[in-house]
Amino acid sequence: DAKTTQPNSMESNEEEPVHLPCNHSTISGTDYIHWYRQLPSQGPEYVIHGLTSNVNNRMASLAIAEDRKSSTLILHRATLRDAAVYYCILRDHRDDKIIFGKGTRLHILP
Amino acid sequence: EPEVTQTPSHQVTQMGQEVILRCVPISNHLYFYWYRQILGQKVEFLVSFYNNEISEKSEIFDDQFSVERPDGSNFTLKIRSTKLEDSAMYFCASSESAGGTDTQYFGPGTRLTVL
């Protein structure tokens, strides 16, 4: 599986935007970029995914670099509830399973 | 909003005992998964299941593990003879479709403690 690299942890202030980076320099043409998050003591939760174009949904935005070797998850206005581990994951279009890395632990400061 | 449910939330067992972890996936989903997370470690894939058979399993999913969809709503994970190292959170997930574009919905997990 192609690997992703994320910072171990980040901090942000409540009500400010958060940009979570992810590097995936060995991404292949058939890999989708997925983001999941895991709130404390809960199961993982889908956030967003994309292939080449930037994507928006009610939870977040995903900005994908033109060469697809990096991406950024954007939380437009962080709340305390957004404190979680955020996982950037590559999934081949044929791949059912999700391979989780260590992710980025996001701390939100009130 | 539909959700995946799991029971029990916490299971304590003695080493060598059999345990069955239960999951009710989202009703129109066809693909089912089990993952586990040992305390402080990554979430690890165990097995995927579709059309009443295993479609993929990891190295962790050895002969001690089995999965079953005994009826139209439940999906179970059985550990035949538990070991201390089986202590972990076990997450069930389901999805409507498969492949890299699908969204997997995870349950809240069952915490298994093997003594």
JSON list of C-alpha atoms in Angstrom, two decimals:
[
{"chain": "A", "resi": 1, "resn": "ASP", "atom": "CA", "xyz": [0.00, 0.00, 0.00]},
{"chain": "A", "resi": 2, "resn": "ALA", "atom": "CA", "xyz": [1.19, 3.54, -0.76]},
{"chain": "A", "resi": 3, "resn": "LYS", "atom": "CA", "xyz": [2.22, 5.41, 2.36]},
{"chain": "A", "resi": 4, "resn": "THR", "atom": "CA", "xyz": [1.18, 8.74, 3.76]},
{"chain": "A", "resi": 5, "resn": "THR", "atom": "CA", "xyz": [3.09, 11.05, 6.06]},
{"chain": "A", "resi": 6, "resn": "GLN", "atom": "CA", "xyz": [1.33, 13.25, 8.58]},
{"chain": "A", "resi": 7, "resn": "PRO", "atom": "CA", "xyz": [2.51, 15.33, 11.52]},
{"chain": "A", "resi": 8, "resn": "ASN", "atom": "CA", "xyz": [2.08, 13.49, 14.81]},
{"chain": "A", "resi": 9, "resn": "SER", "atom": "CA", "xyz": [0.12, 16.32, 16.39]},
{"chain": "A", "resi": 10, "resn": "MET", "atom": "CA", "xyz": [-1.20, 19.81, 15.78]},
{"chain": "A", "resi": 11, "resn": "GLU", "atom": "CA", "xyz": [-2.88, 22.49, 17.83]},
{"chain": "A", "resi": 12, "resn": "SER", "atom": "CA", "xyz": [-5.44, 25.03, 16.81]},
{"chain": "A", "resi": 13, "resn": "ASN", "atom": "CA", "xyz": [-7.64, 27.58, 18.47]},
{"chain": "A", "resi": 14, "resn": "GLU", "atom": "CA", "xyz": [-11.36, 27.15, 18.64]},
{"chain": "A", "resi": 15, "resn": "GLU", "atom": "CA", "xyz": [-13.34, 28.91, 15.90]},
{"chain": "A", "resi": 16, "resn": "GLU", "atom": "CA", "xyz": [-10.28, 29.21, 13.66]},
{"chain": "A", "resi": 17, "resn": "PRO", "atom": "CA", "xyz": [-9.57, 27.28, 10.44]},
{"chain": "A", "resi": 18, "resn": "VAL", "atom": "CA", "xyz": [-7.34, 24.23, 10.63]},
{"chain": "A", "resi": 19, "resn": "HIS", "atom": "CA", "xyz": [-5.19, 22.91, 7.81]},
{"chain": "A", "resi": 20, "resn": "LEU", "atom": "CA", "xyz": [-4.06, 19.32, 8.27]},
{"chain": "A", "resi": 21, "resn": "PRO", "atom": "CA", "xyz": [-1.32, 18.35, 5.81]},
{"chain": "A", "resi": 22, "resn": "CYS", "atom": "CA", "xyz": [-0.61, 14.94, 4.30]},
{"chain": "A", "resi": 23, "resn": "ASN", "atom": "CA", "xyz": [2.22, 13.87, 2.01]},
{"chain": "A", "resi": 24, "resn": "HIS", "atom": "CA", "xyz": [1.81, 10.92, -0.31]},
{"chain": "A", "resi": 25, "resn": "SER", "atom": "CA", "xyz": [4.64, 11.17, -2.80]},
{"chain": "A", "resi": 26, "resn": "THR", "atom": "CA", "xyz": [4.28, 7.57, -4.03]},
{"chain": "A", "resi": 27, "resn": "ILE", "atom": "CA", "xyz": [0.57, 7.85, -4.82]},
{"chain": "A", "resi": 28, "resn": "SER", "atom": "CA", "xyz": [-0.54, 5.94, -7.91]},
{"chain": "A", "resi": 29, "resn": "GLY", "atom": "CA", "xyz": [-3.06, 7.03, -10.50]},
{"chain": "A", "resi": 30, "resn": "THR", "atom": "CA", "xyz": [-5.77, 4.76, -9.10]},
{"chain": "A", "resi": 31, "resn": "ASP", "atom": "CA", "xyz": [-5.40, 5.78, -5.46]},
{"chain": "A", "resi": 32, "resn": "TYR", "atom": "CA", "xyz": [-8.17, 7.77, -3.84]},
{"chain": "A", "resi": 33, "resn": "ILE", "atom": "CA", "xyz": [-7.28, 10.09, -0.96]},
{"chain": "A", "resi": 34, "resn": "HIS", "atom": "CA", "xyz": [-9.50, 9.48, 2.06]},
{"chain": "A", "resi": 35, "resn": "TRP", "atom": "CA", "xyz": [-9.68, 11.20, 5.41]},
{"chain": "A", "resi": 36, "resn": "TYR", "atom": "CA", "xyz": [-11.19, 9.61, 8.49]},
{"chain": "A", "resi": 37, "resn": "ARG", "atom": "CA", "xyz": [-11.11, 10.81, 12.05]},
{"chain": "A", "resi": 38, "resn": "GLN", "atom": "CA", "xyz": [-11.40, 9.10, 15.41]},
{"chain": "A", "resi": 39, "resn": "LEU", "atom": "CA", "xyz": [-12.88, 11.03, 18.29]},
{"chain": "A", "resi": 40, "resn": "PRO", "atom": "CA", "xyz": [-11.81, 9.91, 21.78]},
{"chain": "A", "resi": 41, "resn": "SER", "atom": "CA", "xyz": [-13.22, 6.49, 22.70]},
{"chain": "A", "resi": 42, "resn": "GLN", "atom": "CA", "xyz": [-15.12, 6.19, 19.42]},
{"chain": "A", "resi": 43, "resn": "GLY", "atom": "CA", "xyz": [-14.81, 4.32, 16.16]},
{"chain": "A", "resi": 44, "resn": "PRO", "atom": "CA", "xyz": [-13.33, 5.95, 13.07]},
{"chain": "A", "resi": 45, "resn": "GLU", "atom": "CA", "xyz": [-15.59, 8.31, 11.18]},
{"chain": "A", "resi": 46, "resn": "TYR", "atom": "CA", "xyz": [-15.49, 9.17, 7.48]},
{"chain": "A", "resi": 47, "resn": "VAL", "atom": "CA", "xyz": [-14.68, 12.79, 6.74]},
{"chain": "A", "resi": 48, "resn": "ILE", "atom": "CA", "xyz": [-14.08, 13.21, 3.00]},
{"chain": "A", "resi": 49, "resn": "HIS", "atom": "CA", "xyz": [-12.37, 11.71, -0.02]},
{"chain": "A", "resi": 50, "resn": "GLY", "atom": "CA", "xyz": [-11.21, 12.76, -3.47]},
{"chain": "A", "resi": 51, "resn": "LEU", "atom": "CA", "xyz": [-9.19, 11.73, -6.48]},
{"chain": "A", "resi": 52, "resn": "THR", "atom": "CA", "xyz": [-7.87, 14.80, -8.30]},
{"chain": "A", "resi": 53, "resn": "SER", "atom": "CA", "xyz": [-10.16, 17.77, -7.77]},
{"chain": "A", "resi": 54, "resn": "ASN", "atom": "CA", "xyz": [-10.75, 19.66, -4.54]},
{"chain": "A", "resi": 55, "resn": "VAL", "atom": "CA", "xyz": [-13.81, 18.46, -2.64]},
{"chain": "A", "resi": 56, "resn": "ASN", "atom": "CA", "xyz": [-16.16, 20.10, -0.17]},
{"chain": "A", "resi": 57, "resn": "ASN", "atom": "CA", "xyz": [-18.76, 18.63, 2.13]},
{"chain": "A", "resi": 58, "resn": "ARG", "atom": "CA", "xyz": [-20.54, 19.69, 5.27]},
{"chain": "A", "resi": 59, "resn": "MET", "atom": "CA", "xyz": [-17.66, 18.54, 7.48]},
{"chain": "A", "resi": 60, "resn": "ALA", "atom": "CA", "xyz": [-14.57, 19.76, 5.68]},
{"chain": "A", "resi": 61, "resn": "SER", "atom": "CA", "xyz": [-12.77, 20.60, 2.46]},
{"chain": "A", "resi": 62, "resn": "LEU", "atom": "CA", "xyz": [-10.05, 18.58, 0.78]},
{"chain": "A", "resi": 63, "resn": "ALA", "atom": "CA", "xyz": [-7.42, 20.40, -1.23]},
{"chain": "A", "resi": 64, "resn": "ILE", "atom": "CA", "xyz": [-5.37, 18.14, -3.50]},
{"chain": "A", "resi": 65, "resn": "ALA", "atom": "CA", "xyz": [-2.11, 19.30, -5.01]},
{"chain": "A", "resi": 66, "resn": "GLU", "atom": "CA", "xyz": [-1.92, 19.34, -8.78]},
{"chain": "A", "resi": 67, "resn": "ASP", "atom": "CA", "xyz": [0.70, 16.55, -8.80]},
{"chain": "A", "resi": 68, "resn": "ARG", "atom": "CA", "xyz": [-1.38, 14.67, -6.18]},
{"chain": "A", "resi": 69, "resn": "LYS", "atom": "CA", "xyz": [1.68, 14.14, -4.02]},
{"chain": "A", "resi": 70, "resn": "SER", "atom": "CA", "xyz": [0.14, 16.00, -1.13]},
{"chain": "A", "resi": 71, "resn": "SER", "atom": "CA", "xyz": [-3.23, 17.04, 0.18]},
{"chain": "A", "resi": 72, "resn": "THR", "atom": "CA", "xyz": [-4.68, 19.20, 2.94]},
{"chain": "A", "resi": 73, "resn": "LEU", "atom": "CA", "xyz": [-7.78, 18.65, 5.00]},
{"chain": "A", "resi": 74, "resn": "ILE", "atom": "CA", "xyz": [-9.37, 21.95, 5.91]},
{"chain": "A", "resi": 75, "resn": "LEU", "atom": "CA", "xyz": [-11.72, 22.39, 8.84]},
{"chain": "A", "resi": 76, "resn": "HIS", "atom": "CA", "xyz": [-13.17, 25.82, 8.27]},
{"chain": "A", "resi": 77, "resn": "ARG", "atom": "CA", "xyz": [-14.04, 26.67, 11.84]},
{"chain": "A", "resi": 78, "resn": "ALA", "atom": "CA", "xyz": [-12.75, 24.28, 14.47]},
{"chain": "A", "resi": 79, "resn": "THR", "atom": "CA", "xyz": [-14.82, 23.45, 17.51]},
{"chain": "A", "resi": 80, "resn": "LEU", "atom": "CA", "xyz": [-13.83, 21.54, 20.63]},
{"chain": "A", "resi": 81, "resn": "ARG", "atom": "CA", "xyz": [-15.70, 18.59, 19.19]},
{"chain": "A", "resi": 82, "resn": "ASP", "atom": "CA", "xyz": [-13.18, 18.42, 16.32]},
{"chain": "A", "resi": 83, "resn": "ALA", "atom": "CA", "xyz": [-10.43, 17.29, 18.69]},
{"chain": "A", "resi": 84, "resn": "ALA", "atom": "CA", "xyz": [-9.56, 13.86, 17.30]},
{"chain": "A", "resi": 85, "resn": "VAL", "atom": "CA", "xyz": [-6.97, 11.79, 15.46]},
{"chain": "A", "resi": 86, "resn": "TYR", "atom": "CA", "xyz": [-7.19, 12.52, 11.73]},
{"chain": "A", "resi": 87, "resn": "TYR", "atom": "CA", "xyz": [-6.09, 9.82, 9.31]},
{"chain": "A", "resi": 88, "resn": "CYS", "atom": "CA", "xyz": [-5.03, 10.48, 5.72]},
{"chain": "A", "resi": 89, "resn": "ILE", "atom": "CA", "xyz": [-5.39, 7.22, 3.79]},
{"chain": "A", "resi": 90, "resn": "LEU", "atom": "CA", "xyz": [-4.75, 6.13, 0.23]},
{"chain": "A", "resi": 91, "resn": "ARG", "atom": "CA", "xyz": [-7.09, 3.51, -1.20]},
{"chain": "A", "resi": 92, "resn": "ASP", "atom": "CA", "xyz": [-6.76, 1.89, -4.57]},
{"chain": "A", "resi": 93, "resn": "HIS", "atom": "CA", "xyz": [-10.05, 1.87, -6.49]},
{"chain": "A", "resi": 94, "resn": "ARG", "atom": "CA", "xyz": [-10.15, -1.93, -6.11]},
{"chain": "A", "resi": 95, "resn": "ASP", "atom": "CA", "xyz": [-9.25, -2.00, -2.43]},
{"chain": "A", "resi": 96, "resn": "ASP", "atom": "CA", "xyz": [-11.97, -2.76, 0.11]},
{"chain": "A", "resi": 97, "resn": "LYS", "atom": "CA", "xyz": [-9.95, -2.55, 3.29]},
{"chain": "A", "resi": 98, "resn": "ILE", "atom": "CA", "xyz": [-8.72, 0.61, 4.96]},
{"chain": "A", "resi": 99, "resn": "ILE", "atom": "CA", "xyz": [-5.11, 0.70, 6.13]},
{"chain": "A", "resi": 100, "resn": "PHE", "atom": "CA", "xyz": [-4.81, 3.21, 8.96]},
{"chain": "A", "resi": 101, "resn": "GLY", "atom": "CA", "xyz": [-1.57, 4.95, 9.87]},
{"chain": "A", "resi": 102, "resn": "LYS", "atom": "CA", "xyz": [-0.87, 6.81, 13.08]},
{"chain": "A", "resi": 103, "resn": "GLY", "atom": "CA", "xyz": [-2.63, 9.97, 11.93]},
{"chain": "A", "resi": 104, "resn": "THR", "atom": "CA", "xyz": [-2.43, 13.49, 13.32]},
{"chain": "A", "resi": 105, "resn": "ARG", "atom": "CA", "xyz": [-3.74, 14.15, 16.80]},
{"chain": "A", "resi": 106, "resn": "LEU", "atom": "CA", "xyz": [-5.52, 17.51, 16.62]},
{"chain": "A", "resi": 107, "resn": "HIS", "atom": "CA", "xyz": [-5.85, 19.48, 19.84]},
{"chain": "A", "resi": 108, "resn": "ILE", "atom": "CA", "xyz": [-8.32, 22.36, 19.94]},
{"chain": "A", "resi": 109, "resn": "LEU", "atom": "CA", "xyz": [-7.64, 25.12, 22.42]},
{"chain": "A", "resi": 110, "resn": "PRO", "atom": "CA", "xyz": [-10.64, 26.99, 23.86]},
{"chain": "B", "resi": 1, "resn": "GLU", "atom": "CA", "xyz": [-29.21, 8.82, 10.57]},
{"chain": "B", "resi": 2, "resn": "PRO", "atom": "CA", "xyz": [-28.59, 5.06, 10.26]},
{"chain": "B", "resi": 3, "resn": "GLU", "atom": "CA", "xyz": [-25.66, 3.74, 12.27]},
{"chain": "B", "resi": 4, "resn": "VAL", "atom": "CA", "xyz": [-23.71, 0.59, 12.95]},
{"chain": "B", "resi": 5, "resn": "THR", "atom": "CA", "xyz": [-24.32, -0.84, 16.40]},
{"chain": "B", "resi": 6, "resn": "GLN", "atom": "CA", "xyz": [-22.17, -3.27, 18.38]},
{"chain": "B", "resi": 7, "resn": "THR", "atom": "CA", "xyz": [-22.78, -5.39, 21.45]},
{"chain": "B", "resi": 8, "resn": "PRO", "atom": "CA", "xyz": [-21.56, -5.75, 24.07]},
{"chain": "B", "resi": 9, "resn": "SER", "atom": "CA", "xyz": [-19.72, -2.49, 24.64]},
{"chain": "B", "resi": 10, "resn": "HIS", "atom": "CA", "xyz": [-17.30, -4.27, 26.98]},
{"chain": "B", "resi": 11, "resn": "GLN", "atom": "CA", "xyz": [-16.55, -7.97, 27.25]},
{"chain": "B", "resi": 12, "resn": "VAL", "atom": "CA", "xyz": [-14.31, -9.49, 29.88]},
{"chain": "B", "resi": 13, "resn": "THR", "atom": "CA", "xyz": [-13.24, -13.09, 29.43]},
{"chain": "B", "resi": 14, "resn": "GLN", "atom": "CA", "xyz": [-10.73, -15.61, 30.69]},
{"chain": "B", "resi": 15, "resn": "MET", "atom": "CA", "xyz": [-7.88, -16.70, 28.48]},
{"chain": "B", "resi": 16, "resn": "GLY", "atom": "CA", "xyz": [-8.85, -19.76, 26.43]},
{"chain": "B", "resi": 17, "resn": "GLN", "atom": "CA", "xyz": [-12.57, -18.94, 26.41]},
{"chain": "B", "resi": 18, "resn": "GLU", "atom": "CA", "xyz": [-14.59, -18.34, 23.27]},
{"chain": "B", "resi": 19, "resn": "VAL", "atom": "CA", "xyz": [-16.14, -14.93, 22.66]},
{"chain": "B", "resi": 20, "resn": "ILE", "atom": "CA", "xyz": [-18.62, -13.71, 20.10]},
{"chain": "B", "resi": 21, "resn": "LEU", "atom": "CA", "xyz": [-18.77, -10.03, 19.25]},
{"chain": "B", "resi": 22, "resn": "ARG", "atom": "CA", "xyz": [-21.92, -8.84, 17.59]},
{"chain": "B", "resi": 23, "resn": "CYS", "atom": "CA", "xyz": [-22.60, -6.11, 15.09]},
{"chain": "B", "resi": 24, "resn": "VAL", "atom": "CA", "xyz": [-25.69, -4.84, 13.32]},
{"chain": "B", "resi": 25, "resn": "PRO", "atom": "CA", "xyz": [-24.58, -3.13, 10.11]},
{"chain": "B", "resi": 26, "resn": "ILE", "atom": "CA", "xyz": [-26.58, -0.45, 8.34]},
{"chain": "B", "resi": 27, "resn": "SER", "atom": "CA", "xyz": [-29.54, -2.19, 6.78]},
{"chain": "B", "resi": 28, "resn": "ASN", "atom": "CA", "xyz": [-28.95, -1.66, 3.05]},
{"chain": "B", "resi": 29, "resn": "HIS", "atom": "CA", "xyz": [-25.21, -2.25, 3.23]},
{"chain": "B", "resi": 30, "resn": "LEU", "atom": "CA", "xyz": [-23.69, -5.29, 1.56]},
{"chain": "B", "resi": 31, "resn": "TYR", "atom": "CA", "xyz": [-20.05, -5.19, 2.64]},
{"chain": "B", "resi": 32, "resn": "PHE", "atom": "CA", "xyz": [-18.94, -5.84, 6.20]},
{"chain": "B", "resi": 33, "resn": "TYR", "atom": "CA", "xyz": [-15.64, -5.50, 8.01]},
{"chain": "B", "resi": 34, "resn": "TRP", "atom": "CA", "xyz": [-13.93, -6.08, 11.32]},
{"chain": "B", "resi": 35, "resn": "TYR", "atom": "CA", "xyz": [-11.01, -4.02, 12.56]},
{"chain": "B", "resi": 36, "resn": "ARG", "atom": "CA", "xyz": [-9.24, -3.98, 15.89]},
{"chain": "B", "resi": 37, "resn": "GLN", "atom": "CA", "xyz": [-7.24, -1.42, 17.83]},
{"chain": "B", "resi": 38, "resn": "ILE", "atom": "CA", "xyz": [-4.92, -2.46, 20.60]},
{"chain": "B", "resi": 39, "resn": "LEU", "atom": "CA", "xyz": [-4.66, 0.28, 23.22]},
{"chain": "B", "resi": 40, "resn": "GLY", "atom": "CA", "xyz": [-2.44, 3.10, 22.01]},
{"chain": "B", "resi": 41, "resn": "GLN", "atom": "CA", "xyz": [-1.87, 1.52, 18.60]},
{"chain": "B", "resi": 42, "resn": "LYS", "atom": "CA", "xyz": [-3.19, 1.85, 15.07]},
{"chain": "B", "resi": 43, "resn": "VAL", "atom": "CA", "xyz": [-6.53, 0.59, 13.85]},
{"chain": "B", "resi": 44, "resn": "GLU", "atom": "CA", "xyz": [-5.82, -2.72, 12.05]},
{"chain": "B", "resi": 45, "resn": "PHE", "atom": "CA", "xyz": [-7.87, -4.44, 9.37]},
{"chain": "B", "resi": 46, "resn": "LEU", "atom": "CA", "xyz": [-8.96, -7.99, 10.20]},
{"chain": "B", "resi": 47, "resn": "VAL", "atom": "CA", "xyz": [-11.43, -9.18, 7.59]},
{"chain": "B", "resi": 48, "resn": "SER", "atom": "CA", "xyz": [-13.90, -8.14, 4.92]},
{"chain": "B", "resi": 49, "resn": "PHE", "atom": "CA", "xyz": [-17.07, -10.07, 4.11]},
{"chain": "B", "resi": 50, "resn": "TYR", "atom": "CA", "xyz": [-19.42, -9.96, 1.15]},
{"chain": "B", "resi": 51, "resn": "ASN", "atom": "CA", "xyz": [-22.09, -12.25, -0.22]},
{"chain": "B", "resi": 52, "resn": "ASN", "atom": "CA", "xyz": [-21.73, -14.61, 2.74]},
{"chain": "B", "resi": 53, "resn": "GLU", "atom": "CA", "xyz": [-18.06, -15.21, 2.34]},
{"chain": "B", "resi": 54, "resn": "ILE", "atom": "CA", "xyz": [-14.76, -13.71, 3.33]},
{"chain": "B", "resi": 55, "resn": "SER", "atom": "CA", "xyz": [-13.38, -11.52, 0.57]},
{"chain": "B", "resi": 56, "resn": "GLU", "atom": "CA", "xyz": [-10.11, -10.61, 2.25]},
{"chain": "B", "resi": 57, "resn": "LYS", "atom": "CA", "xyz": [-8.38, -11.24, 5.56]},
{"chain": "B", "resi": 58, "resn": "SER", "atom": "CA", "xyz": [-5.21, -10.02, 7.20]},
{"chain": "B", "resi": 59, "resn": "GLU", "atom": "CA", "xyz": [-2.42, -12.06, 8.79]},
{"chain": "B", "resi": 60, "resn": "ILE", "atom": "CA", "xyz": [-3.98, -11.33, 12.18]},
{"chain": "B", "resi": 61, "resn": "PHE", "atom": "CA", "xyz": [-7.14, -13.20, 11.19]},
{"chain": "B", "resi": 62, "resn": "ASP", "atom": "CA", "xyz": [-5.86, -16.71, 11.84]},
{"chain": "B", "resi": 63, "resn": "ASP", "atom": "CA", "xyz": [-7.74, -19.94, 12.50]},
{"chain": "B", "resi": 64, "resn": "GLN", "atom": "CA", "xyz": [-8.87, -18.70, 15.91]},
{"chain": "B", "resi": 65, "resn": "PHE", "atom": "CA", "xyz": [-11.07, -16.11, 14.24]},
{"chain": "B", "resi": 66, "resn": "SER", "atom": "CA", "xyz": [-14.25, -16.62, 12.26]},
{"chain": "B", "resi": 67, "resn": "VAL", "atom": "CA", "xyz": [-17.03, -14.40, 10.98]},
{"chain": "B", "resi": 68, "resn": "GLU", "atom": "CA", "xyz": [-20.63, -15.13, 10.23]},
{"chain": "B", "resi": 69, "resn": "ARG", "atom": "CA", "xyz": [-23.79, -13.45, 9.11]},
{"chain": "B", "resi": 70, "resn": "PRO", "atom": "CA", "xyz": [-26.27, -15.72, 10.87]},
{"chain": "B", "resi": 71, "resn": "ASP", "atom": "CA", "xyz": [-29.36, -13.81, 9.75]},
{"chain": "B", "resi": 72, "resn": "GLY", "atom": "CA", "xyz": [-30.28, -10.78, 7.69]},
{"chain": "B", "resi": 73, "resn": "SER", "atom": "CA", "xyz": [-29.17, -8.26, 10.25]},
{"chain": "B", "resi": 74, "resn": "ASN", "atom": "CA", "xyz": [-26.31, -9.49, 12.43]},
{"chain": "B", "resi": 75, "resn": "PHE", "atom": "CA", "xyz": [-22.63, -9.86, 11.63]},
{"chain": "B", "resi": 76, "resn": "THR", "atom": "CA", "xyz": [-20.48, -11.63, 14.21]},
{"chain": "B", "resi": 77, "resn": "LEU", "atom": "CA", "xyz": [-16.82, -12.12, 14.99]},
{"chain": "B", "resi": 78, "resn": "LYS", "atom": "CA", "xyz": [-15.92, -15.22, 16.96]},
{"chain": "B", "resi": 79, "resn": "ILE", "atom": "CA", "xyz": [-12.62, -15.77, 18.68]},
{"chain": "B", "resi": 80, "resn": "ARG", "atom": "CA", "xyz": [-12.38, -19.47, 19.46]},
{"chain": "B", "resi": 81, "resn": "SER", "atom": "CA", "xyz": [-9.78, -19.51, 22.22]},
{"chain": "B", "resi": 82, "resn": "THR", "atom": "CA", "xyz": [-8.85, -16.07, 23.41]},
{"chain": "B", "resi": 83, "resn": "LYS", "atom": "CA", "xyz": [-5.29, -15.06, 24.22]},
{"chain": "B", "resi": 84, "resn": "LEU", "atom": "CA", "xyz": [-4.06, -12.17, 26.31]},
{"chain": "B", "resi": 85, "resn": "GLU", "atom": "CA", "xyz": [-2.93, -10.38, 23.17]},
{"chain": "B", "resi": 86, "resn": "ASP", "atom": "CA", "xyz": [-6.49, -10.40, 21.80]},
{"chain": "B", "resi": 87, "resn": "SER", "atom": "CA", "xyz": [-7.33, -7.64, 24.28]},
{"chain": "B", "resi": 88, "resn": "ALA", "atom": "CA", "xyz": [-8.31, -4.68, 22.12]},
{"chain": "B", "resi": 89, "resn": "MET", "atom": "CA", "xyz": [-11.16, -2.57, 20.81]},
{"chain": "B", "resi": 90, "resn": "TYR", "atom": "CA", "xyz": [-12.95, -4.36, 18.00]},
{"chain": "B", "resi": 91, "resn": "PHE", "atom": "CA", "xyz": [-14.74, -2.22, 15.45]},
{"chain": "B", "resi": 92, "resn": "CYS", "atom": "CA", "xyz": [-17.31, -3.42, 12.97]},
{"chain": "B", "resi": 93, "resn": "ALA", "atom": "CA", "xyz": [-17.88, -1.42, 9.79]},
{"chain": "B", "resi": 94, "resn": "SER", "atom": "CA", "xyz": [-20.19, -1.65, 6.82]},
{"chain": "B", "resi": 95, "resn": "SER", "atom": "CA", "xyz": [-20.44, -0.04, 3.42]},
{"chain": "B", "resi": 96, "resn": "GLU", "atom": "CA", "xyz": [-22.92, 0.09, 0.58]},
{"chain": "B", "resi": 97, "resn": "SER", "atom": "CA", "xyz": [-20.33, -0.60, -2.09]},
{"chain": "B", "resi": 98, "resn": "ALA", "atom": "CA", "xyz": [-16.72, -1.66, -2.19]},
{"chain": "B", "resi": 99, "resn": "GLY", "atom": "CA", "xyz": [-13.48, -0.33, -3.53]},
{"chain": "B", "resi": 100, "resn": "GLY", "atom": "CA", "xyz": [-11.60, 2.89, -3.07]},
{"chain": "B", "resi": 101, "resn": "THR", "atom": "CA", "xyz": [-14.59, 5.16, -3.50]},
{"chain": "B", "resi": 102, "resn": "ASP", "atom": "CA", "xyz": [-16.81, 3.65, -0.83]},
{"chain": "B", "resi": 103, "resn": "THR", "atom": "CA", "xyz": [-17.46, 5.06, 2.61]},
{"chain": "B", "resi": 104, "resn": "GLN", "atom": "CA", "xyz": [-17.18, 2.72, 5.54]},
{"chain": "B", "resi": 105, "resn": "TYR", "atom": "CA", "xyz": [-19.34, 3.40, 8.56]},
{"chain": "B", "resi": 106, "resn": "PHE", "atom": "CA", "xyz": [-17.88, 2.24, 11.84]},
{"chain": "B", "resi": 107, "resn": "GLY", "atom": "CA", "xyz": [-19.61, 1.13, 15.00]},
{"chain": "B", "resi": 108, "resn": "PRO", "atom": "CA", "xyz": [-18.66, 2.36, 18.48]},
{"chain": "B", "resi": 109, "resn": "GLY", "atom": "CA", "xyz": [-16.61, -0.75, 19.18]},
{"chain": "B", "resi": 110, "resn": "THR", "atom": "CA", "xyz": [-16.47, -3.57, 21.71]},
{"chain": "B", "resi": 111, "resn": "ARG", "atom": "CA", "xyz": [-13.70, -3.44, 24.26]},
{"chain": "B", "resi": 112, "resn": "LEU", "atom": "CA", "xyz": [-12.44, -7.00, 24.79]},
{"chain": "B", "resi": 113, "resn": "THR", "atom": "CA", "xyz": [-10.40, -7.66, 27.89]},
{"chain": "B", "resi": 114, "resn": "VAL", "atom": "CA", "xyz": [-8.77, -11.08, 28.19]},
{"chain": "B", "resi": 115, "resn": "LEU", "atom": "CA", "xyz": [-7.57, -11.99, 31.68]}
]
